[in-house]
Amino acid sequence: CMAALYENESQEKQTLFINEIIENQKQMRTWSENCKENFNHQYLLVEAELAKIRNEDLSAIDLYDKAIESARYNNFIQNEALAHELAARFWISKNKNEFAKLYLQNAYKCYKQWGVKSKLEHLDSTYGEIRFANENNGYFIKNIDLHTIIKASQAISQRNGYRLGQPP
């Protein structure tokens, strides 16, 4: 929560937040070392958020992906969904919407599998423009092409005296 609120806070509060996150991570690291399957993905996700705050972009990218993989491997679908969503926010903050779209689609898939309808609605209302970018146009063009092909085939068949479904 502190990482999510960080950028909108005063310098003083940001310093408090960072110190608190680092302190919490010490405990999370211990838990992660002792029970990787339950805590490693959480530790990695907070580390990714810290890297994002520190503008350590390459580390953040790597840590988001490691958190996603760890959550997936250990069947924490809800945390996998969250990690995808936070990775998407990272990419949005870098104006890289194509990358964000991939993570948003995966977040949506995970939240749907988890059965959280309100979260799906939230993703649609907050990120729908990014998540669905170019999909409708691609669908429309594909359908026009198919429709055009069918019409052209019918026109050629009728001009040659054939009807579709009947032998020549």
PDB file of C-alpha atoms in Angstrom:
ATOM      1  CA  CYS A   1       0.000   0.000   0.000  1.00  0.00           C
ATOM      2  CA  MET A   2       2.822   2.381   0.855  1.00  0.00           C
ATOM      3  CA  ALA A   3       4.510   1.722  -2.467  1.00  0.00           C
ATOM      4  CA  ALA A   4       1.248   2.462  -4.284  1.00  0.00           C
ATOM      5  CA  LEU A   5       0.752   5.730  -2.391  1.00  0.00           C
ATOM      6  CA  TYR A   6       4.415   6.749  -2.509  1.00  0.00           C
ATOM      7  CA  GLU A   7       4.513   9.092  -5.513  1.00  0.00           C
ATOM      8  CA  ASN A   8       1.600  11.239  -4.318  1.00  0.00           C
ATOM      9  CA  GLU A   9       3.099  11.906  -0.894  1.00  0.00           C
ATOM     10  CA  SER A  10       5.379  14.615   0.469  1.00  0.00           C
ATOM     11  CA  GLN A  11       9.139  14.061   0.542  1.00  0.00           C
ATOM     12  CA  GLU A  12       8.973  13.542   4.300  1.00  0.00           C
ATOM     13  CA  LYS A  13       6.258  10.919   4.034  1.00  0.00           C
ATOM     14  CA  GLN A  14       8.043   9.222   1.127  1.00  0.00           C
ATOM     15  CA  THR A  15      11.115   8.785   3.325  1.00  0.00           C
ATOM     16  CA  LEU A  16       8.949   7.294   6.086  1.00  0.00           C
ATOM     17  CA  PHE A  17       7.302   4.949   3.607  1.00  0.00           C
ATOM     18  CA  ILE A  18      10.618   3.731   2.171  1.00  0.00           C
ATOM     19  CA  ASN A  19      12.039   3.088   5.622  1.00  0.00           C
ATOM     20  CA  GLU A  20       8.909   1.208   6.672  1.00  0.00           C
ATOM     21  CA  ILE A  21       8.893  -0.898   3.498  1.00  0.00           C
ATOM     22  CA  ILE A  22      12.565  -1.773   3.933  1.00  0.00           C
ATOM     23  CA  GLU A  23      11.973  -2.717   7.557  1.00  0.00           C
ATOM     24  CA  ASN A  24       8.979  -4.890   6.597  1.00  0.00           C
ATOM     25  CA  GLN A  25      11.032  -6.541   3.869  1.00  0.00           C
ATOM     26  CA  LYS A  26      13.512  -7.806   6.461  1.00  0.00           C
ATOM     27  CA  GLN A  27      10.755  -9.912   8.018  1.00  0.00           C
ATOM     28  CA  MET A  28       9.386 -10.906   4.620  1.00  0.00           C
ATOM     29  CA  ARG A  29      12.873 -12.041   3.531  1.00  0.00           C
ATOM     30  CA  THR A  30      13.106 -14.282   6.604  1.00  0.00           C
ATOM     31  CA  TRP A  31       9.707 -15.775   5.849  1.00  0.00           C
ATOM     32  CA  SER A  32      10.645 -16.196   2.195  1.00  0.00           C
ATOM     33  CA  GLU A  33      13.872 -17.979   3.085  1.00  0.00           C
ATOM     34  CA  ASN A  34      12.040 -20.312   5.472  1.00  0.00           C
ATOM     35  CA  CYS A  35       8.976 -20.983   3.330  1.00  0.00           C
ATOM     36  CA  LYS A  36       9.634 -19.962  -0.254  1.00  0.00           C
ATOM     37  CA  GLU A  37       6.436 -21.437  -1.618  1.00  0.00           C
ATOM     38  CA  ASN A  38       4.251 -19.185   0.546  1.00  0.00           C
ATOM     39  CA  PHE A  39       6.225 -15.957   0.751  1.00  0.00           C
ATOM     40  CA  ASN A  40       8.779 -15.614  -2.043  1.00  0.00           C
ATOM     41  CA  HIS A  41       6.366 -14.152  -4.586  1.00  0.00           C
ATOM     42  CA  GLN A  42       5.238 -11.543  -2.036  1.00  0.00           C
ATOM     43  CA  TYR A  43       8.810 -10.621  -1.164  1.00  0.00           C
ATOM     44  CA  LEU A  44       9.718 -10.321  -4.863  1.00  0.00           C
ATOM     45  CA  LEU A  45       6.673  -8.187  -5.629  1.00  0.00           C
ATOM     46  CA  VAL A  46       7.500  -5.670  -2.897  1.00  0.00           C
ATOM     47  CA  GLU A  47      11.127  -5.673  -4.112  1.00  0.00           C
ATOM     48  CA  ALA A  48       9.828  -4.869  -7.608  1.00  0.00           C
ATOM     49  CA  GLU A  49       7.822  -1.961  -6.230  1.00  0.00           C
ATOM     50  CA  LEU A  50      10.896  -0.699  -4.366  1.00  0.00           C
ATOM     51  CA  ALA A  51      12.948  -0.927  -7.557  1.00  0.00           C
ATOM     52  CA  LYS A  52      10.238   1.039  -9.371  1.00  0.00           C
ATOM     53  CA  ILE A  53      10.336   3.769  -6.706  1.00  0.00           C
ATOM     54  CA  ARG A  54      14.128   3.919  -6.961  1.00  0.00           C
ATOM     55  CA  ASN A  55      13.941   4.157 -10.787  1.00  0.00           C
ATOM     56  CA  GLU A  56      15.818   0.872 -11.126  1.00  0.00           C
ATOM     57  CA  ASP A  57      13.760  -0.108 -14.141  1.00  0.00           C
ATOM     58  CA  LEU A  58      15.655  -3.214 -15.249  1.00  0.00           C
ATOM     59  CA  SER A  59      15.548  -4.640 -11.745  1.00  0.00           C
ATOM     60  CA  ALA A  60      11.854  -3.809 -11.436  1.00  0.00           C
ATOM     61  CA  ILE A  61      11.034  -5.591 -14.699  1.00  0.00           C
ATOM     62  CA  ASP A  62      12.967  -8.678 -13.651  1.00  0.00           C
ATOM     63  CA  LEU A  63      11.451  -8.723 -10.169  1.00  0.00           C
ATOM     64  CA  TYR A  64       7.862  -8.363 -11.429  1.00  0.00           C
ATOM     65  CA  ASP A  65       8.404 -11.321 -13.733  1.00  0.00           C
ATOM     66  CA  LYS A  66      10.008 -13.396 -10.968  1.00  0.00           C
ATOM     67  CA  ALA A  67       7.114 -12.575  -8.624  1.00  0.00           C
ATOM     68  CA  ILE A  68       4.618 -13.606 -11.301  1.00  0.00           C
ATOM     69  CA  GLU A  69       6.433 -16.863 -11.950  1.00  0.00           C
ATOM     70  CA  SER A  70       6.755 -17.687  -8.250  1.00  0.00           C
ATOM     71  CA  ALA A  71       3.072 -16.974  -7.598  1.00  0.00           C
ATOM     72  CA  ARG A  72       2.056 -19.050 -10.622  1.00  0.00           C
ATOM     73  CA  TYR A  73       4.337 -21.944  -9.686  1.00  0.00           C
ATOM     74  CA  ASN A  74       2.959 -22.026  -6.143  1.00  0.00           C
ATOM     75  CA  ASN A  75      -0.688 -21.595  -7.174  1.00  0.00           C
ATOM     76  CA  PHE A  76      -1.311 -18.153  -5.689  1.00  0.00           C
ATOM     77  CA  ILE A  77      -3.592 -16.967  -8.504  1.00  0.00           C
ATOM     78  CA  GLN A  78      -4.645 -13.843  -6.596  1.00  0.00           C
ATOM     79  CA  ASN A  79      -1.024 -12.749  -6.111  1.00  0.00           C
ATOM     80  CA  GLU A  80      -0.148 -13.627  -9.688  1.00  0.00           C
ATOM     81  CA  ALA A  81      -3.022 -11.380 -10.790  1.00  0.00           C
ATOM     82  CA  LEU A  82      -1.814  -8.547  -8.569  1.00  0.00           C
ATOM     83  CA  ALA A  83       1.770  -8.909  -9.813  1.00  0.00           C
ATOM     84  CA  HIS A  84       0.565  -8.716 -13.429  1.00  0.00           C
ATOM     85  CA  GLU A  85      -1.496  -5.637 -12.606  1.00  0.00           C
ATOM     86  CA  LEU A  86       1.398  -3.883 -10.850  1.00  0.00           C
ATOM     87  CA  ALA A  87       3.743  -4.747 -13.715  1.00  0.00           C
ATOM     88  CA  ALA A  88       1.183  -3.218 -16.095  1.00  0.00           C
ATOM     89  CA  ARG A  89       1.101  -0.040 -14.004  1.00  0.00           C
ATOM     90  CA  PHE A  90       4.885   0.074 -14.189  1.00  0.00           C
ATOM     91  CA  TRP A  91       4.780  -0.106 -17.998  1.00  0.00           C
ATOM     92  CA  ILE A  92       2.005   2.493 -18.159  1.00  0.00           C
ATOM     93  CA  SER A  93       4.180   4.837 -16.090  1.00  0.00           C
ATOM     94  CA  LYS A  94       6.873   4.400 -18.765  1.00  0.00           C
ATOM     95  CA  ASN A  95       4.362   5.082 -21.581  1.00  0.00           C
ATOM     96  CA  LYS A  96       4.825   1.547 -22.896  1.00  0.00           C
ATOM     97  CA  ASN A  97       1.194   0.597 -23.372  1.00  0.00           C
ATOM     98  CA  GLU A  98       1.884  -2.421 -25.590  1.00  0.00           C
ATOM     99  CA  PHE A  99       3.811  -4.072 -22.756  1.00  0.00           C
ATOM    100  CA  ALA A 100       1.183  -2.944 -20.257  1.00  0.00           C
ATOM    101  CA  LYS A 101      -1.517  -4.514 -22.410  1.00  0.00           C
ATOM    102  CA  LEU A 102       0.102  -7.953 -22.138  1.00  0.00           C
ATOM    103  CA  TYR A 103       0.295  -7.749 -18.369  1.00  0.00           C
ATOM    104  CA  LEU A 104      -3.264  -6.392 -18.112  1.00  0.00           C
ATOM    105  CA  GLN A 105      -4.609  -9.244 -20.196  1.00  0.00           C
ATOM    106  CA  ASN A 106      -2.835 -11.731 -17.938  1.00  0.00           C
ATOM    107  CA  ALA A 107      -4.097  -9.937 -14.818  1.00  0.00           C
ATOM    108  CA  TYR A 108      -7.627 -10.065 -16.226  1.00  0.00           C
ATOM    109  CA  LYS A 109      -7.286 -13.777 -16.943  1.00  0.00           C
ATOM    110  CA  CYS A 110      -6.036 -14.477 -13.401  1.00  0.00           C
ATOM    111  CA  TYR A 111      -8.705 -12.352 -11.708  1.00  0.00           C
ATOM    112  CA  LYS A 112     -11.341 -14.073 -13.834  1.00  0.00           C
ATOM    113  CA  GLN A 113      -9.994 -17.499 -12.864  1.00  0.00           C
ATOM    114  CA  TRP A 114     -10.035 -16.395  -9.227  1.00  0.00           C
ATOM    115  CA  GLY A 115     -13.679 -15.302  -9.692  1.00  0.00           C
ATOM    116  CA  VAL A 116     -13.401 -11.637  -8.676  1.00  0.00           C
ATOM    117  CA  LYS A 117     -16.033  -9.948 -10.836  1.00  0.00           C
ATOM    118  CA  SER A 118     -15.662  -6.519  -9.196  1.00  0.00           C
ATOM    119  CA  LYS A 119     -11.924  -6.532  -9.939  1.00  0.00           C
ATOM    120  CA  LEU A 120     -12.615  -7.375 -13.572  1.00  0.00           C
ATOM    121  CA  GLU A 121     -14.984  -4.413 -13.751  1.00  0.00           C
ATOM    122  CA  HIS A 122     -12.326  -2.219 -12.129  1.00  0.00           C
ATOM    123  CA  LEU A 123      -9.721  -3.286 -14.706  1.00  0.00           C
ATOM    124  CA  ASP A 124     -12.149  -2.589 -17.527  1.00  0.00           C
ATOM    125  CA  SER A 125     -13.056   0.857 -16.245  1.00  0.00           C
ATOM    126  CA  THR A 126      -9.494   1.833 -15.329  1.00  0.00           C
ATOM    127  CA  TYR A 127      -7.472   0.224 -18.114  1.00  0.00           C
ATOM    128  CA  GLY A 128     -10.005  -0.815 -20.748  1.00  0.00           C
ATOM    129  CA  GLU A 129      -8.611   1.607 -23.298  1.00  0.00           C
ATOM    130  CA  ILE A 130      -5.178  -0.013 -23.045  1.00  0.00           C
ATOM    131  CA  ARG A 131      -6.337  -3.592 -22.588  1.00  0.00           C
ATOM    132  CA  PHE A 132      -8.540  -3.517 -25.683  1.00  0.00           C
ATOM    133  CA  ALA A 133      -6.388  -1.232 -27.844  1.00  0.00           C
ATOM    134  CA  ASN A 134      -6.454  -2.292 -31.521  1.00  0.00           C
ATOM    135  CA  GLU A 135      -8.581  -5.382 -30.833  1.00  0.00           C
ATOM    136  CA  ASN A 136     -11.831  -3.997 -32.203  1.00  0.00           C
ATOM    137  CA  ASN A 137     -10.158  -2.596 -35.281  1.00  0.00           C
ATOM    138  CA  GLY A 138      -8.422  -5.893 -35.978  1.00  0.00           C
ATOM    139  CA  TYR A 139     -11.671  -7.797 -35.503  1.00  0.00           C
ATOM    140  CA  PHE A 140     -13.553  -5.387 -37.763  1.00  0.00           C
ATOM    141  CA  ILE A 141     -10.953  -5.602 -40.522  1.00  0.00           C
ATOM    142  CA  LYS A 142     -10.855  -9.400 -40.352  1.00  0.00           C
ATOM    143  CA  ASN A 143     -14.653  -9.541 -40.646  1.00  0.00           C
ATOM    144  CA  ILE A 144     -14.723  -7.073 -43.521  1.00  0.00           C
ATOM    145  CA  ASP A 145     -12.141  -9.136 -45.362  1.00  0.00           C
ATOM    146  CA  LEU A 146     -14.131 -12.324 -44.835  1.00  0.00           C
ATOM    147  CA  HIS A 147     -17.359 -10.584 -45.844  1.00  0.00           C
ATOM    148  CA  THR A 148     -15.670  -9.153 -48.953  1.00  0.00           C
ATOM    149  CA  ILE A 149     -14.333 -12.572 -49.915  1.00  0.00           C
ATOM    150  CA  ILE A 150     -17.765 -14.172 -49.566  1.00  0.00           C
ATOM    151  CA  LYS A 151     -19.433 -11.404 -51.608  1.00  0.00           C
ATOM    152  CA  ALA A 152     -16.776 -11.627 -54.301  1.00  0.00           C
ATOM    153  CA  SER A 153     -17.146 -15.416 -54.466  1.00  0.00           C
ATOM    154  CA  GLN A 154     -20.914 -15.090 -54.771  1.00  0.00           C
ATOM    155  CA  ALA A 155     -20.626 -12.470 -57.499  1.00  0.00           C
ATOM    156  CA  ILE A 156     -18.172 -14.565 -59.502  1.00  0.00           C
ATOM    157  CA  SER A 157     -20.294 -17.686 -59.077  1.00  0.00           C
ATOM    158  CA  GLN A 158     -23.483 -15.932 -60.159  1.00  0.00           C
ATOM    159  CA  ARG A 159     -21.782 -14.307 -63.138  1.00  0.00           C
ATOM    160  CA  ASN A 160     -20.614 -17.720 -64.287  1.00  0.00           C
ATOM    161  CA  GLY A 161     -24.079 -19.187 -63.797  1.00  0.00           C
ATOM    162  CA  TYR A 162     -23.312 -21.064 -60.631  1.00  0.00           C
ATOM    163  CA  ARG A 163     -25.013 -20.859 -57.303  1.00  0.00           C
ATOM    164  CA  LEU A 164     -23.269 -21.597 -54.068  1.00  0.00           C
ATOM    165  CA  GLY A 165     -24.078 -25.061 -52.780  1.00  0.00           C
ATOM    166  CA  GLN A 166     -24.956 -26.397 -56.243  1.00  0.00           C
ATOM    167  CA  PRO A 167     -22.578 -28.278 -58.500  1.00  0.00           C
ATOM    168  CA  PRO A 168     -21.441 -26.452 -61.667  1.00  0.00           C
TER     169      PRO A 168
END
